[in-house]
PDB file of N, CA and C in Angstrom:
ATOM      1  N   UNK A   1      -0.450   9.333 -14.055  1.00 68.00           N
ATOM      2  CA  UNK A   1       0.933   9.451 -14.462  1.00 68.00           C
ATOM      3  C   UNK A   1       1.372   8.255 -15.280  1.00 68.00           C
ATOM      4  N   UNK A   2       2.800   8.484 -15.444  1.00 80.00           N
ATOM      5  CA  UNK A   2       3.164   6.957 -16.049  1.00 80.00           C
ATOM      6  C   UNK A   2       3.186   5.977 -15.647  1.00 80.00           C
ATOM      7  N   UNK A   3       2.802   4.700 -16.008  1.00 83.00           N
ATOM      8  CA  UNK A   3       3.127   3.690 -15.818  1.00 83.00           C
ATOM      9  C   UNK A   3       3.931   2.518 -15.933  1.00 83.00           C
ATOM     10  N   UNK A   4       4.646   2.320 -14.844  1.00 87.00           N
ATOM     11  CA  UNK A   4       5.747   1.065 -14.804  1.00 87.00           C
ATOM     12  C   UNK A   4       5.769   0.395 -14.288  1.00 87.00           C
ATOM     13  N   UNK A   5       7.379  -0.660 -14.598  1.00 89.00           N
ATOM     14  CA  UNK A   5       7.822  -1.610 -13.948  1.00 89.00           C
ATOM     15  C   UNK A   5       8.949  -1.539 -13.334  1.00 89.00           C
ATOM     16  N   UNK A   6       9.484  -1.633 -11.752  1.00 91.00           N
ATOM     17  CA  UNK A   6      10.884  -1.164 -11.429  1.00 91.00           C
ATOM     18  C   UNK A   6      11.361  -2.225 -11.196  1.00 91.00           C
ATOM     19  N   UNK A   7      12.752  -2.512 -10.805  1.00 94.00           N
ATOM     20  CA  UNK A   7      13.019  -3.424 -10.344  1.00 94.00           C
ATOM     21  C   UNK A   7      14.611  -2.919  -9.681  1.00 94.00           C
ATOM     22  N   UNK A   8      14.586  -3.030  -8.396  1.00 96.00           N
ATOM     23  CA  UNK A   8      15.638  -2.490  -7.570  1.00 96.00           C
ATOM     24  C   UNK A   8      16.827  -3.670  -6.816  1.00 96.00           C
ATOM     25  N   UNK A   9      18.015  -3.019  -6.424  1.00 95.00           N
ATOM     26  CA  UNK A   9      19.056  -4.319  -6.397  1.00 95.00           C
ATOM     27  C   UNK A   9      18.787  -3.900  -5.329  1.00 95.00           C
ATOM     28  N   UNK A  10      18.186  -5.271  -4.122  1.00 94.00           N
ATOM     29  CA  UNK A  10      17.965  -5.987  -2.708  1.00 94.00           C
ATOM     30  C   UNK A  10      18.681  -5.410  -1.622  1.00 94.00           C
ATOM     31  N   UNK A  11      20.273  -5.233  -2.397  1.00 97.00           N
ATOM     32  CA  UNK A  11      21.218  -4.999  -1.178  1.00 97.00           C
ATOM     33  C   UNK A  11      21.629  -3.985  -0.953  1.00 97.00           C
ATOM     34  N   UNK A  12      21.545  -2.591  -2.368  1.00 97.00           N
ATOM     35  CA  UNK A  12      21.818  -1.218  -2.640  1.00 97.00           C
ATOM     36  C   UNK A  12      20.382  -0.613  -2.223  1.00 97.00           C
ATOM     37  N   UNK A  13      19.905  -1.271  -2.840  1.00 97.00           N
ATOM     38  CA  UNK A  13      17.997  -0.367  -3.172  1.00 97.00           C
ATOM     39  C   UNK A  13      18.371   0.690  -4.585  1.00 97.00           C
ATOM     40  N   UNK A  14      19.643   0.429  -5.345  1.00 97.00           N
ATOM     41  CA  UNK A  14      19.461   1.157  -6.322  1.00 97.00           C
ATOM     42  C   UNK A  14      18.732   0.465  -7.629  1.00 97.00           C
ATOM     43  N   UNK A  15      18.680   1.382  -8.092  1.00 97.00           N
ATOM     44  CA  UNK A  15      17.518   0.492  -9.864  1.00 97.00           C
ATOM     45  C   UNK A  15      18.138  -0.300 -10.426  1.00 97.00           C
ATOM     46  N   UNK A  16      17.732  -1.566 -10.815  1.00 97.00           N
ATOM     47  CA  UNK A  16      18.692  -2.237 -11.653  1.00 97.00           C
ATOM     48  C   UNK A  16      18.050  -1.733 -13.599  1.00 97.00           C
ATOM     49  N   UNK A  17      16.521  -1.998 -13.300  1.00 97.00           N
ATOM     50  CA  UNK A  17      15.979  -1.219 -14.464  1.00 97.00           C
ATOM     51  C   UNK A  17      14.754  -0.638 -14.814  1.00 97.00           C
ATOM     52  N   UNK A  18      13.856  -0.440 -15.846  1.00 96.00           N
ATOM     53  CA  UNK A  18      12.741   0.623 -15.333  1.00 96.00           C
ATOM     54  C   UNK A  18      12.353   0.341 -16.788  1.00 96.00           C
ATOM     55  N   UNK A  19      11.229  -0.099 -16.773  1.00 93.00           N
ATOM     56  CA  UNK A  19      10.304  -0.850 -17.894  1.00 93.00           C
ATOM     57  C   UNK A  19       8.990   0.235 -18.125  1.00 93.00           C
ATOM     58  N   UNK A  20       8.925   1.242 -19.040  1.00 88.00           N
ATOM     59  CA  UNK A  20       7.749   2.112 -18.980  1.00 88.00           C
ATOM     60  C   UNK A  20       6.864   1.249 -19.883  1.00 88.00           C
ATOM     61  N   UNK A  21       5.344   1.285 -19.443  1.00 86.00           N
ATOM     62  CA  UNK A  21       4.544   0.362 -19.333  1.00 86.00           C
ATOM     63  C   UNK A  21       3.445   1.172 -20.654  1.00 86.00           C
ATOM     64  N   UNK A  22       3.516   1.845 -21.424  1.00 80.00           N
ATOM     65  CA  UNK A  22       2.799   2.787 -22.240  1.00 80.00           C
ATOM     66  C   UNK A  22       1.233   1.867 -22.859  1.00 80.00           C
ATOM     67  N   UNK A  23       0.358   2.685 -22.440  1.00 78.00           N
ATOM     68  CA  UNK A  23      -0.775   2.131 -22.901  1.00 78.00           C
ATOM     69  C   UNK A  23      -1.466   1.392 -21.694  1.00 78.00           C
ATOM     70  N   UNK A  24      -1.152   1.816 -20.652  1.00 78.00           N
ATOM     71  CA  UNK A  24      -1.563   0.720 -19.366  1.00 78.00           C
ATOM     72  C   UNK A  24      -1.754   1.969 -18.468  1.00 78.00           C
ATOM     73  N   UNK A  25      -3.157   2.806 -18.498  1.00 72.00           N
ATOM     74  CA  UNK A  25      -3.609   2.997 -17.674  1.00 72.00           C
ATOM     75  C   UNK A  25      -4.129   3.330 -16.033  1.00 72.00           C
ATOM     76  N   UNK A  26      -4.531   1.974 -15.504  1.00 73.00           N
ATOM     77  CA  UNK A  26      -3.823   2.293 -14.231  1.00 73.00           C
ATOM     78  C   UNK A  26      -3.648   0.301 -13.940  1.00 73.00           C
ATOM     79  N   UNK A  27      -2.621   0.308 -13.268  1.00 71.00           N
ATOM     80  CA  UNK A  27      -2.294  -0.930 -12.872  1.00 71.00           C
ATOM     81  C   UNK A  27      -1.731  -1.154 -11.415  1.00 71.00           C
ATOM     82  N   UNK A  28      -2.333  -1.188 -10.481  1.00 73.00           N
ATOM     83  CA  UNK A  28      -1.843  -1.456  -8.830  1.00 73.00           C
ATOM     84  C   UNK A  28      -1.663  -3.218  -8.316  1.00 73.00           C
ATOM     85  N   UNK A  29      -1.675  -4.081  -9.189  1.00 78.00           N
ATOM     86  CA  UNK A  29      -1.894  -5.479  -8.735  1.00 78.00           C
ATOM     87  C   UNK A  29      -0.658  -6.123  -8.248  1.00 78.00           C
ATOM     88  N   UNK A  30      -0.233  -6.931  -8.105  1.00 84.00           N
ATOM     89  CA  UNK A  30       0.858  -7.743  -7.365  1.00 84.00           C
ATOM     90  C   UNK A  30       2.094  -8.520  -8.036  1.00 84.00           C
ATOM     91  N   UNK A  31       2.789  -8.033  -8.822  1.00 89.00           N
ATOM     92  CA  UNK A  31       3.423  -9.080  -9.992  1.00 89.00           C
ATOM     93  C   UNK A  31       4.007 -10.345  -9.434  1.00 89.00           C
ATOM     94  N   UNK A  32       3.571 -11.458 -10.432  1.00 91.00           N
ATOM     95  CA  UNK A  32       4.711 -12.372  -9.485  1.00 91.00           C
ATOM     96  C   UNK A  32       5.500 -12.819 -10.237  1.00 91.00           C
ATOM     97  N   UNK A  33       6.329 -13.677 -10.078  1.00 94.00           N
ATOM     98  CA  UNK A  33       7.631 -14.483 -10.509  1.00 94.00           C
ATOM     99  C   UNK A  33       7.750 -15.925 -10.959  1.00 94.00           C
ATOM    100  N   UNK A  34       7.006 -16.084 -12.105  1.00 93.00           N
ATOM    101  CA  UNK A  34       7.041 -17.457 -13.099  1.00 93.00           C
ATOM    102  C   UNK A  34       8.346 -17.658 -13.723  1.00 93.00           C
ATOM    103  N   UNK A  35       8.267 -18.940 -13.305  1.00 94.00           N
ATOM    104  CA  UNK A  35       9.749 -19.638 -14.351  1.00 94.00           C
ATOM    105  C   UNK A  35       9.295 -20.991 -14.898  1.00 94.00           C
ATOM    106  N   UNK A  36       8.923 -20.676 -16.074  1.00 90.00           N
ATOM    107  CA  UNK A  36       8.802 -22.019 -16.943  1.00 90.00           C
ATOM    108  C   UNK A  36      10.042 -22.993 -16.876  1.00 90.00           C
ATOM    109  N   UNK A  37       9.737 -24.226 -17.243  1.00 95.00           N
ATOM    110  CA  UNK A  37      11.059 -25.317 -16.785  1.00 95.00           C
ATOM    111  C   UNK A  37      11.780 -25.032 -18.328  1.00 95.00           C
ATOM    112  N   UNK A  38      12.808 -24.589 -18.269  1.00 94.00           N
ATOM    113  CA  UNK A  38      14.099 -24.577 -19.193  1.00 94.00           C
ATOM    114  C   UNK A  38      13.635 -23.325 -19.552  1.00 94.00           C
ATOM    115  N   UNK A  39      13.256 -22.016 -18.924  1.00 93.00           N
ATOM    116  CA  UNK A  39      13.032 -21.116 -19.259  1.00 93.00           C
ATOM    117  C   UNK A  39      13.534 -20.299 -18.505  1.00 93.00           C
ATOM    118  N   UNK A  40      13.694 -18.986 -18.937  1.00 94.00           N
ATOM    119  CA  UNK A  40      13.974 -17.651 -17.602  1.00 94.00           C
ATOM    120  C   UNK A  40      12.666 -17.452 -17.036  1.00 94.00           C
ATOM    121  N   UNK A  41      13.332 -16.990 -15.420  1.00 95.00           N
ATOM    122  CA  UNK A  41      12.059 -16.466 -14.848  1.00 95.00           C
ATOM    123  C   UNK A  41      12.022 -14.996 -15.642  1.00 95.00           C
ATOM    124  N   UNK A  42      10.275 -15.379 -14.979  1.00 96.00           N
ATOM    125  CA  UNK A  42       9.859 -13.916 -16.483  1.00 96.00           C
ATOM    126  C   UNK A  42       8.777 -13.127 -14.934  1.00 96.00           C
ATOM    127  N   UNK A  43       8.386 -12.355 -14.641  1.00 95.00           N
ATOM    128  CA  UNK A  43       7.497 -11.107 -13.960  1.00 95.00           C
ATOM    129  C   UNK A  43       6.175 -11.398 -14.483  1.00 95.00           C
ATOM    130  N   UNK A  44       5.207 -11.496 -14.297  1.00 92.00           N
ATOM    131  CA  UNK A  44       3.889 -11.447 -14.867  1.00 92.00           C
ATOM    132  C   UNK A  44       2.559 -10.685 -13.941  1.00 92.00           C
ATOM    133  N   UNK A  45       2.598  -9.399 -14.677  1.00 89.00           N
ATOM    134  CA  UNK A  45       1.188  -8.634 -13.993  1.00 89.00           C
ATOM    135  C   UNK A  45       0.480  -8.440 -14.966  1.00 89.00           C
ATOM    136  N   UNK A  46      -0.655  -8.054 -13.733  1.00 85.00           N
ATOM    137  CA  UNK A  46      -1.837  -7.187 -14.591  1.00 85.00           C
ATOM    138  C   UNK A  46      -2.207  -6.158 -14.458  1.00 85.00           C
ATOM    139  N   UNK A  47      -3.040  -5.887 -15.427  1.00 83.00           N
ATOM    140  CA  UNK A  47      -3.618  -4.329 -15.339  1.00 83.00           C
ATOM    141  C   UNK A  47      -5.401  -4.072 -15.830  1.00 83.00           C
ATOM    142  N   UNK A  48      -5.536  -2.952 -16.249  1.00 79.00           N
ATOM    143  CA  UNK A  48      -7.235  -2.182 -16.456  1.00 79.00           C
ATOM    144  C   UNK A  48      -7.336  -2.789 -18.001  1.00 79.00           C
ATOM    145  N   UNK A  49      -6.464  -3.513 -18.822  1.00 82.00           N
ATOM    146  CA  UNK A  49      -6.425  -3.095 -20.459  1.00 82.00           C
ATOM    147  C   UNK A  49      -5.481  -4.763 -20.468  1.00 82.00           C
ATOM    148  N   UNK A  50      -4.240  -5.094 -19.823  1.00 85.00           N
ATOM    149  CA  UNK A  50      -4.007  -6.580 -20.210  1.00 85.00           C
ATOM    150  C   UNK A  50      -2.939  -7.275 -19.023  1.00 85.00           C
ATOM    151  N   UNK A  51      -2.784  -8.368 -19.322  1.00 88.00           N
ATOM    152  CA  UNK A  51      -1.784  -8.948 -18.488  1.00 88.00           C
ATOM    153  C   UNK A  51      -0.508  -9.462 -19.728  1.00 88.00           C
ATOM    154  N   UNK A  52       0.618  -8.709 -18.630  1.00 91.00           N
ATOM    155  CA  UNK A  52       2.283  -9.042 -19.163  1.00 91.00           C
ATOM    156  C   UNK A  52       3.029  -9.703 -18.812  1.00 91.00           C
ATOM    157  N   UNK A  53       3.841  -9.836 -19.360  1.00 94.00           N
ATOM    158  CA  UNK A  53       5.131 -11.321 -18.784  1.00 94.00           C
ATOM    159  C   UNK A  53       6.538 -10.187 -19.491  1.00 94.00           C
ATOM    160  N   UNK A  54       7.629  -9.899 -18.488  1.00 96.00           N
ATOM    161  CA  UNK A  54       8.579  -9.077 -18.720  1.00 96.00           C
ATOM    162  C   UNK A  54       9.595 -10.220 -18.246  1.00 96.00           C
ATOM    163  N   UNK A  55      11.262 -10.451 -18.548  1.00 96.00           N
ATOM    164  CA  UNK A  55      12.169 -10.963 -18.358  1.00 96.00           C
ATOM    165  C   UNK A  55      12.639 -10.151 -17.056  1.00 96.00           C
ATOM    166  N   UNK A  56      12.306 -11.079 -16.232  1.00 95.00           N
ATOM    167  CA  UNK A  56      12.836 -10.572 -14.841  1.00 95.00           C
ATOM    168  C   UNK A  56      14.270  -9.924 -14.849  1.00 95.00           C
ATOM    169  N   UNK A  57      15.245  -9.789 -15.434  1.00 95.00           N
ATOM    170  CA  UNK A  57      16.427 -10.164 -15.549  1.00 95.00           C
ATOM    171  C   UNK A  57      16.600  -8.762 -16.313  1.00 95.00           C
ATOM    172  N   UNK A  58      16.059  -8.677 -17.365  1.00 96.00           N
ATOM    173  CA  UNK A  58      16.215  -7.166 -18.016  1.00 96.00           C
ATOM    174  C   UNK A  58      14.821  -6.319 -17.873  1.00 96.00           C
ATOM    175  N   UNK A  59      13.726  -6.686 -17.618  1.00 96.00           N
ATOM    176  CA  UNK A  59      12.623  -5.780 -17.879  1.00 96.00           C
ATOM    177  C   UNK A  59      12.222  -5.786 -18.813  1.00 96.00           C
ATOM    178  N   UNK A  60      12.733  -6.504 -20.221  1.00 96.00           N
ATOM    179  CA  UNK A  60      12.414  -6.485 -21.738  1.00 96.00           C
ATOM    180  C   UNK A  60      10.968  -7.466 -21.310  1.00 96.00           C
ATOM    181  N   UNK A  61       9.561  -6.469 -22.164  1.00 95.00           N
ATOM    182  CA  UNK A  61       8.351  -7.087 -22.404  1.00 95.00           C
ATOM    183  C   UNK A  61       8.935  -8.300 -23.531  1.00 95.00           C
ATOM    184  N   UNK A  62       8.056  -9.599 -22.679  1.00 95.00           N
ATOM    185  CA  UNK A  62       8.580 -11.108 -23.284  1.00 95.00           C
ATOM    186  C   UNK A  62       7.138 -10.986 -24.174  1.00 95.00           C
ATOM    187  N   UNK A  63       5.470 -11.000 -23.456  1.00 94.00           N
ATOM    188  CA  UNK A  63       4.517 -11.184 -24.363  1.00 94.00           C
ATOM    189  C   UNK A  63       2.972 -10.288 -23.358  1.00 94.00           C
ATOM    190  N   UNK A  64       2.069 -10.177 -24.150  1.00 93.00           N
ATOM    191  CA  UNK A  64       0.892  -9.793 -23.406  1.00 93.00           C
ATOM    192  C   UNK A  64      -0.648 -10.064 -23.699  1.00 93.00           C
ATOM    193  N   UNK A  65      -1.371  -9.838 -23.327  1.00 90.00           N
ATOM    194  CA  UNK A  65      -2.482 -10.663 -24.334  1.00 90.00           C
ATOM    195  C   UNK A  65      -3.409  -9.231 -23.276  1.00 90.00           C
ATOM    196  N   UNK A  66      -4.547  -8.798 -24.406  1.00 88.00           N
ATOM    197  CA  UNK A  66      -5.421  -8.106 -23.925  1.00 88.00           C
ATOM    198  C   UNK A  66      -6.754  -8.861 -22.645  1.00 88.00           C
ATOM    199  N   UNK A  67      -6.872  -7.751 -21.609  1.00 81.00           N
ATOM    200  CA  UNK A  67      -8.389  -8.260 -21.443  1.00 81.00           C
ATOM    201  C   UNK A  67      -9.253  -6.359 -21.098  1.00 81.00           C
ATOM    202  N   UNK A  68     -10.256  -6.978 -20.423  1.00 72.00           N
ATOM    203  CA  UNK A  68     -11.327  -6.077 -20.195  1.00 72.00           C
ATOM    204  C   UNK A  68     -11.809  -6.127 -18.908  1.00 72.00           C
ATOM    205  N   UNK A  69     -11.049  -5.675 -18.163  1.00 64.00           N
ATOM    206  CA  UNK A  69     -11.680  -5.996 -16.545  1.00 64.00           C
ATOM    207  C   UNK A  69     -12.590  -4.628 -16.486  1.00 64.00           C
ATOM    208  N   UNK A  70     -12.934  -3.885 -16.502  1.00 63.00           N
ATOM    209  CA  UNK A  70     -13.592  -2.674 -15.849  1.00 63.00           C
ATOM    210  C   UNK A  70     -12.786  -2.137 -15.115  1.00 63.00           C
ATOM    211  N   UNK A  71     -11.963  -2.391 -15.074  1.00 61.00           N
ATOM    212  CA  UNK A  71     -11.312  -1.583 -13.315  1.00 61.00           C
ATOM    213  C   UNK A  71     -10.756  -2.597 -12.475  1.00 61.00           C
ATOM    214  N   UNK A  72     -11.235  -3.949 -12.420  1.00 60.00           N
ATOM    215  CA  UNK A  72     -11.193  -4.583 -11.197  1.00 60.00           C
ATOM    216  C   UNK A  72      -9.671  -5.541 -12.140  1.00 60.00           C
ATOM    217  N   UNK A  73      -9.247  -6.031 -10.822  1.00 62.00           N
ATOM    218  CA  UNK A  73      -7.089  -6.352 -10.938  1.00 62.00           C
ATOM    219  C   UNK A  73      -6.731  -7.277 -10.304  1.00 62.00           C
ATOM    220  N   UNK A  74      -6.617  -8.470 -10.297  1.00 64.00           N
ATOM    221  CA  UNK A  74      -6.260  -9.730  -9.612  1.00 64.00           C
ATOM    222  C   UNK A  74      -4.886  -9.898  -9.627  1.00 64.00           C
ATOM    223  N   UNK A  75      -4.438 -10.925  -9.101  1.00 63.00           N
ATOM    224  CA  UNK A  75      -2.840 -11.875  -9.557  1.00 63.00           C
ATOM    225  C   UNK A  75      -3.208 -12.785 -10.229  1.00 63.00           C
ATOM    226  N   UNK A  76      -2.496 -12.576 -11.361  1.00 59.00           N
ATOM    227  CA  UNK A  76      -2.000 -13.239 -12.385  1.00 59.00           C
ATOM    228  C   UNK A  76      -1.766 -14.619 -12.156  1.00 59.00           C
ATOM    229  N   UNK A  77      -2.358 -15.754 -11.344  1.00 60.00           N
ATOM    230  CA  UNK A  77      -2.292 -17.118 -10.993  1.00 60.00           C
ATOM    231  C   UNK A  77      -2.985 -17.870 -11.612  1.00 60.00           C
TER     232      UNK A  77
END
């Protein structure tokens, strides 16, 4: 199916927004939550095809860089 990114408000559980992930395969890994110093925190996962960095804040893809795992899906650390 498709692939995304959700991100739900804590105290409702309703969506705040919904990032469709096109070209990404299958991706089950763990995203986590980087904040560069004088930067926004940004989301950063991976997937079968690359790892992304999305603006926590809107879901807008910030950058991504390809790889080639076979299948296999770590955290992004």
């Amino acid at each position: 199916g498709e692939s995304f990114l959700l991100a739900l408000d804590k105290q409702t559980g309703r969506q705040r927004w919904k990032t469709t992930r096109a070209g990404v395969p299958v991706g089950w890994s763990v995203p986590i939550i980087h904040q560069p110093q004088g930067q926004p925190r940004q989301i950063i996962t991976t997937s079968t095809t690359r790892i992304e960095s999305f603006y926590r804040d809107t879901g807008e893809r910030r950058w991504w860089i390809p790889v080639g795992s076979e299948g296999a899906m770590g955290v992004a650390i």
